[in-house]
Coordinates of C-alpha atoms and ligand atoms in Angstrom, one line a residue:
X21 CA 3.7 -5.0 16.6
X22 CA 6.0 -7.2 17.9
X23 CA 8.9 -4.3 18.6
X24 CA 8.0 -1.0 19.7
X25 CA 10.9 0.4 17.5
X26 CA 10.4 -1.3 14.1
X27 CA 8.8 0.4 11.3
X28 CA 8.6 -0.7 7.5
X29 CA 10.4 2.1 6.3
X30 CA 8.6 4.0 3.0
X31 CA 12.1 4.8 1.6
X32 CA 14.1 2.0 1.8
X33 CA 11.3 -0.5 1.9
X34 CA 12.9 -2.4 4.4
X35 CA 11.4 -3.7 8.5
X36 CA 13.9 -1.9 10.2
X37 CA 14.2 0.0 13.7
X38 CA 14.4 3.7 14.6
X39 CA 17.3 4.6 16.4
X40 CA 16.7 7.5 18.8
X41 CA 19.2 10.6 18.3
X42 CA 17.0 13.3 19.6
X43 CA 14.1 14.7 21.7
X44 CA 12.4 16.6 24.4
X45 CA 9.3 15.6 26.5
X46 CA 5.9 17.7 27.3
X47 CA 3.5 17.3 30.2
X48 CA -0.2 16.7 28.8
X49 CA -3.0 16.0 31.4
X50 CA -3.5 13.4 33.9
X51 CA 0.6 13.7 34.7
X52 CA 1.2 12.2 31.6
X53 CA 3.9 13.2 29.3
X54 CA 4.6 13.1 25.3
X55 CA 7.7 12.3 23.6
X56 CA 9.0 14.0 20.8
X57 CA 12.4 12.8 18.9
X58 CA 14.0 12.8 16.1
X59 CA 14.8 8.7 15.0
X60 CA 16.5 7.6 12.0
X61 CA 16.1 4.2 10.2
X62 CA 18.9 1.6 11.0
X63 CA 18.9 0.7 7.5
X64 CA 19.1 4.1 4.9
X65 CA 19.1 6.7 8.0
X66 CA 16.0 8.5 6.8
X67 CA 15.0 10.4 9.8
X68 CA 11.5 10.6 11.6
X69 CA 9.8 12.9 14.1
X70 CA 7.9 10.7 16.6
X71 CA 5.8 11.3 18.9
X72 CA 5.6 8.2 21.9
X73 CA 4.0 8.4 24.9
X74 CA 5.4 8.5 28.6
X75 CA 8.9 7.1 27.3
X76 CA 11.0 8.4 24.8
X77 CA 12.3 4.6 23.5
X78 CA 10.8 1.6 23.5
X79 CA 7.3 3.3 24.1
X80 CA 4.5 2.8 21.8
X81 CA 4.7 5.4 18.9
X82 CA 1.6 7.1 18.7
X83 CA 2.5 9.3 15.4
X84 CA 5.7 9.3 13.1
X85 CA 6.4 11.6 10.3
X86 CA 6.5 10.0 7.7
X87 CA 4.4 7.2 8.9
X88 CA 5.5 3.7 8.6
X89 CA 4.7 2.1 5.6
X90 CA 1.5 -0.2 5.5
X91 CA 2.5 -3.2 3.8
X92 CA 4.7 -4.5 1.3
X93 CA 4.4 -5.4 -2.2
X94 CA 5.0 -8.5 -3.5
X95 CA 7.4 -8.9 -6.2
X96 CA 5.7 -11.1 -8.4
X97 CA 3.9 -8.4 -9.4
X98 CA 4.2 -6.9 -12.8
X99 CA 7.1 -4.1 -12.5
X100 CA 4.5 -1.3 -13.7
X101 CA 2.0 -2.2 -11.4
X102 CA 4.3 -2.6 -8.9
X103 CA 5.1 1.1 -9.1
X104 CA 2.1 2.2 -9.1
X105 CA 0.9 0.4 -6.0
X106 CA 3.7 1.5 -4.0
X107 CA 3.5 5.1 -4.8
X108 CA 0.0 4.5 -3.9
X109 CA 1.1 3.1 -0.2
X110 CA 3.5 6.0 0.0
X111 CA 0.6 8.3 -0.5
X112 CA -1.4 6.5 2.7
X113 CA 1.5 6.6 4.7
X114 CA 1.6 10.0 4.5
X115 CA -2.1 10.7 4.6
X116 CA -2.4 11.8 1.2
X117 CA -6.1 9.2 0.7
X118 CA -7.0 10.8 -2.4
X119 CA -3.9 10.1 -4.4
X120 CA -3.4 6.5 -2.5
X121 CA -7.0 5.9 -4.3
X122 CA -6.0 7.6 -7.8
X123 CA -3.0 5.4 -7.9
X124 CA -4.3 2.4 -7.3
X125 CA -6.9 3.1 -10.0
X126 CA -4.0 3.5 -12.4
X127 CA -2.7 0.0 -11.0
X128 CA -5.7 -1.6 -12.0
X129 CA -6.1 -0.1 -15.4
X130 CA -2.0 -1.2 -15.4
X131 CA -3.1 -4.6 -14.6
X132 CA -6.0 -4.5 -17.0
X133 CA -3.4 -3.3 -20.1
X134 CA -1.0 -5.7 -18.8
X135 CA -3.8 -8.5 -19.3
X136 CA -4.7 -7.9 -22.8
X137 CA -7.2 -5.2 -22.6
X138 CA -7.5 -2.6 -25.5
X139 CA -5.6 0.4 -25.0
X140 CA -7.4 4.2 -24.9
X141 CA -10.7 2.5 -23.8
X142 CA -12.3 3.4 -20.8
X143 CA -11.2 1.9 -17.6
X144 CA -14.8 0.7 -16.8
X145 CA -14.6 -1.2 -20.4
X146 CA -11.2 -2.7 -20.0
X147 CA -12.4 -4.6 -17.2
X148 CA -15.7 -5.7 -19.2
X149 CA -13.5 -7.0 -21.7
X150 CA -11.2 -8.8 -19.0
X151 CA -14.5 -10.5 -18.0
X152 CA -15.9 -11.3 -21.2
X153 CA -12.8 -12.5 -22.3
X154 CA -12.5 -15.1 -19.1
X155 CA -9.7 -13.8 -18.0
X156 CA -11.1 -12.8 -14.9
X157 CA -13.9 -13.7 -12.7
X158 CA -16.9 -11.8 -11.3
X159 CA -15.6 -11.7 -8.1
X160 CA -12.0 -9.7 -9.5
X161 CA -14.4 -7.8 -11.9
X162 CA -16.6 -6.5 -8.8
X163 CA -13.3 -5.7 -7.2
X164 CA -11.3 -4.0 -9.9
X165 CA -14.9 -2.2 -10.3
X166 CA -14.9 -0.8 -6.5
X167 CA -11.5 0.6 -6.7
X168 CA -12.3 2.3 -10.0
X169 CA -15.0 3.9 -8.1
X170 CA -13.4 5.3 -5.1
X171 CA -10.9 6.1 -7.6
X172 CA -12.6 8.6 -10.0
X173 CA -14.4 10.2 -7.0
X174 CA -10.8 10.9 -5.9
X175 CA -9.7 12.1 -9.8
X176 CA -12.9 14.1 -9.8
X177 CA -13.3 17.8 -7.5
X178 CA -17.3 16.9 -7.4
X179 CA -17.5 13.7 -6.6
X180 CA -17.5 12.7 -2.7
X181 CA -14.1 13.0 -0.4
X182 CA -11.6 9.8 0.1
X183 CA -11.2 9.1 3.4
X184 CA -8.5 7.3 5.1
X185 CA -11.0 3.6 5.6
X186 CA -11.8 4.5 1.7
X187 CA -8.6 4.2 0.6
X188 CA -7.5 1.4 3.0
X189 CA -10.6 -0.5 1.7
X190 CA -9.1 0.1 -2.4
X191 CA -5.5 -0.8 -1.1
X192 CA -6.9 -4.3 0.6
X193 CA -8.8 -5.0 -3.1
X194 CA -6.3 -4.1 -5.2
X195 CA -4.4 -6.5 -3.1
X196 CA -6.1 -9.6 -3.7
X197 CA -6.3 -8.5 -7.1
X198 CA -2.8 -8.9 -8.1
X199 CA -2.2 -11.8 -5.6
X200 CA -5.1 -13.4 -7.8
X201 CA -3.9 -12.0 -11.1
X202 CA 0.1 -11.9 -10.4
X203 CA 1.4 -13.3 -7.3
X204 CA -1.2 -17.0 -7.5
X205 CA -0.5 -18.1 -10.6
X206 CA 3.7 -17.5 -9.8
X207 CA 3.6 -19.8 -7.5
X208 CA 1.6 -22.5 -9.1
X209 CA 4.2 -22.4 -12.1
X210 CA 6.7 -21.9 -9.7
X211 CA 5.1 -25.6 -7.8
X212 CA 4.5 -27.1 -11.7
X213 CA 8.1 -26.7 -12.5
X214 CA 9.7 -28.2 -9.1
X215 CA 7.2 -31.4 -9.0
X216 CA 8.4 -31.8 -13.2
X217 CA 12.0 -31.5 -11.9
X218 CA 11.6 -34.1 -8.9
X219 CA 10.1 -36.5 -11.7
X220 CA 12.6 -36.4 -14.3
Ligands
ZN5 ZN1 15.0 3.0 5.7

């Protein structure tokens, strides 16, 4: 991180920095000390506990409540996918793993629908048809297939627990999913129609 005080705030969606407004310190072992303050986003004042170490600004920030958001999503994604994916990174941020990986399950069936797929089907056959249809590859199918995975064991109370690397791993697929299904293909129409433009 390039400054100790920025943070990509989860409610204004914005890189911003904490400003300090309040704190107290603690002795822990060795002679060292923990922060704890009260910090508020420069942007929509949102305020966060955080918890630094030997320093109460400009010190690394070993926890915030809520955390900082842990990436952005890009807007050339479909608006209801959209949603879905960034209610999903709300859910990480705040350590919620099992409904990060439920949501972005309901992102890719979004994207599946959103493709063409028949409605009321079963996620697991929307993506078949996806395939079969050429829409997408093996390599997106095998993708959309491991987040629906991790997904339904989160949807499901006997099926195994979501951990945090879990639903990191689904947040990083679903990822390149809609950068290959969404955010790619912008682009390239976006590239088509400028080089069309300088010709005419
Ligand atoms: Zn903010």
């Amino acid at each position: 991180m390039a400054d100790l005080n920025s943070i990509y705030c989860p409610k204004c969606r914005c890189h911003t920095n904490l400003i300090y407004r309040a704190g107290y310190e603690r002795s822990i072992t060795g002679g060292k000390y923990l922060y704890h303050a009260v910090e508020e986003c420069n942007n929509c004042q949102q305020h966060f506990l955080t918890i630094r170490l030997n320093g109460q600004y400009g010190k690394k920030i070993l926890k915030s409540y809520p955390e900082s958001l842990p990436k952005t999503v890009n807007s050339l994604i479909s608006d209801s996918v959209k949603k879905d994916f960034e209610e999903a990174l709300l859910c990480q941020s705040v350590g919620a793993y099992r409904g990060a990986a439920v949501l972005a399950r309901r992102a890719v069936q979004l994207t599946c629908l959103d493709k063409g797929a028949k409605k009321g089907e079963k996620l697991h056959k929307q993506i078949e048809e996806l395939f079969d249809n050429n829409i997408i590859t093996q390599d997106i199918k095998d993708w959309a297939d491991e987040v629906r995975y991790i997904g339904n064991d989160a949807a499901h109370p006997n099926k195994e627990e979501v951990n945090k690397e879990d639903s990191e791993d689904i947040l990083e697929l679903l990822e390149s999913l809609c950068d290959v299904l969404y955010v790619a293909p912008a682009r390239a129409a976006k590239r088509k129609q400028k080089r069309k433009g300088a010709a005419e």
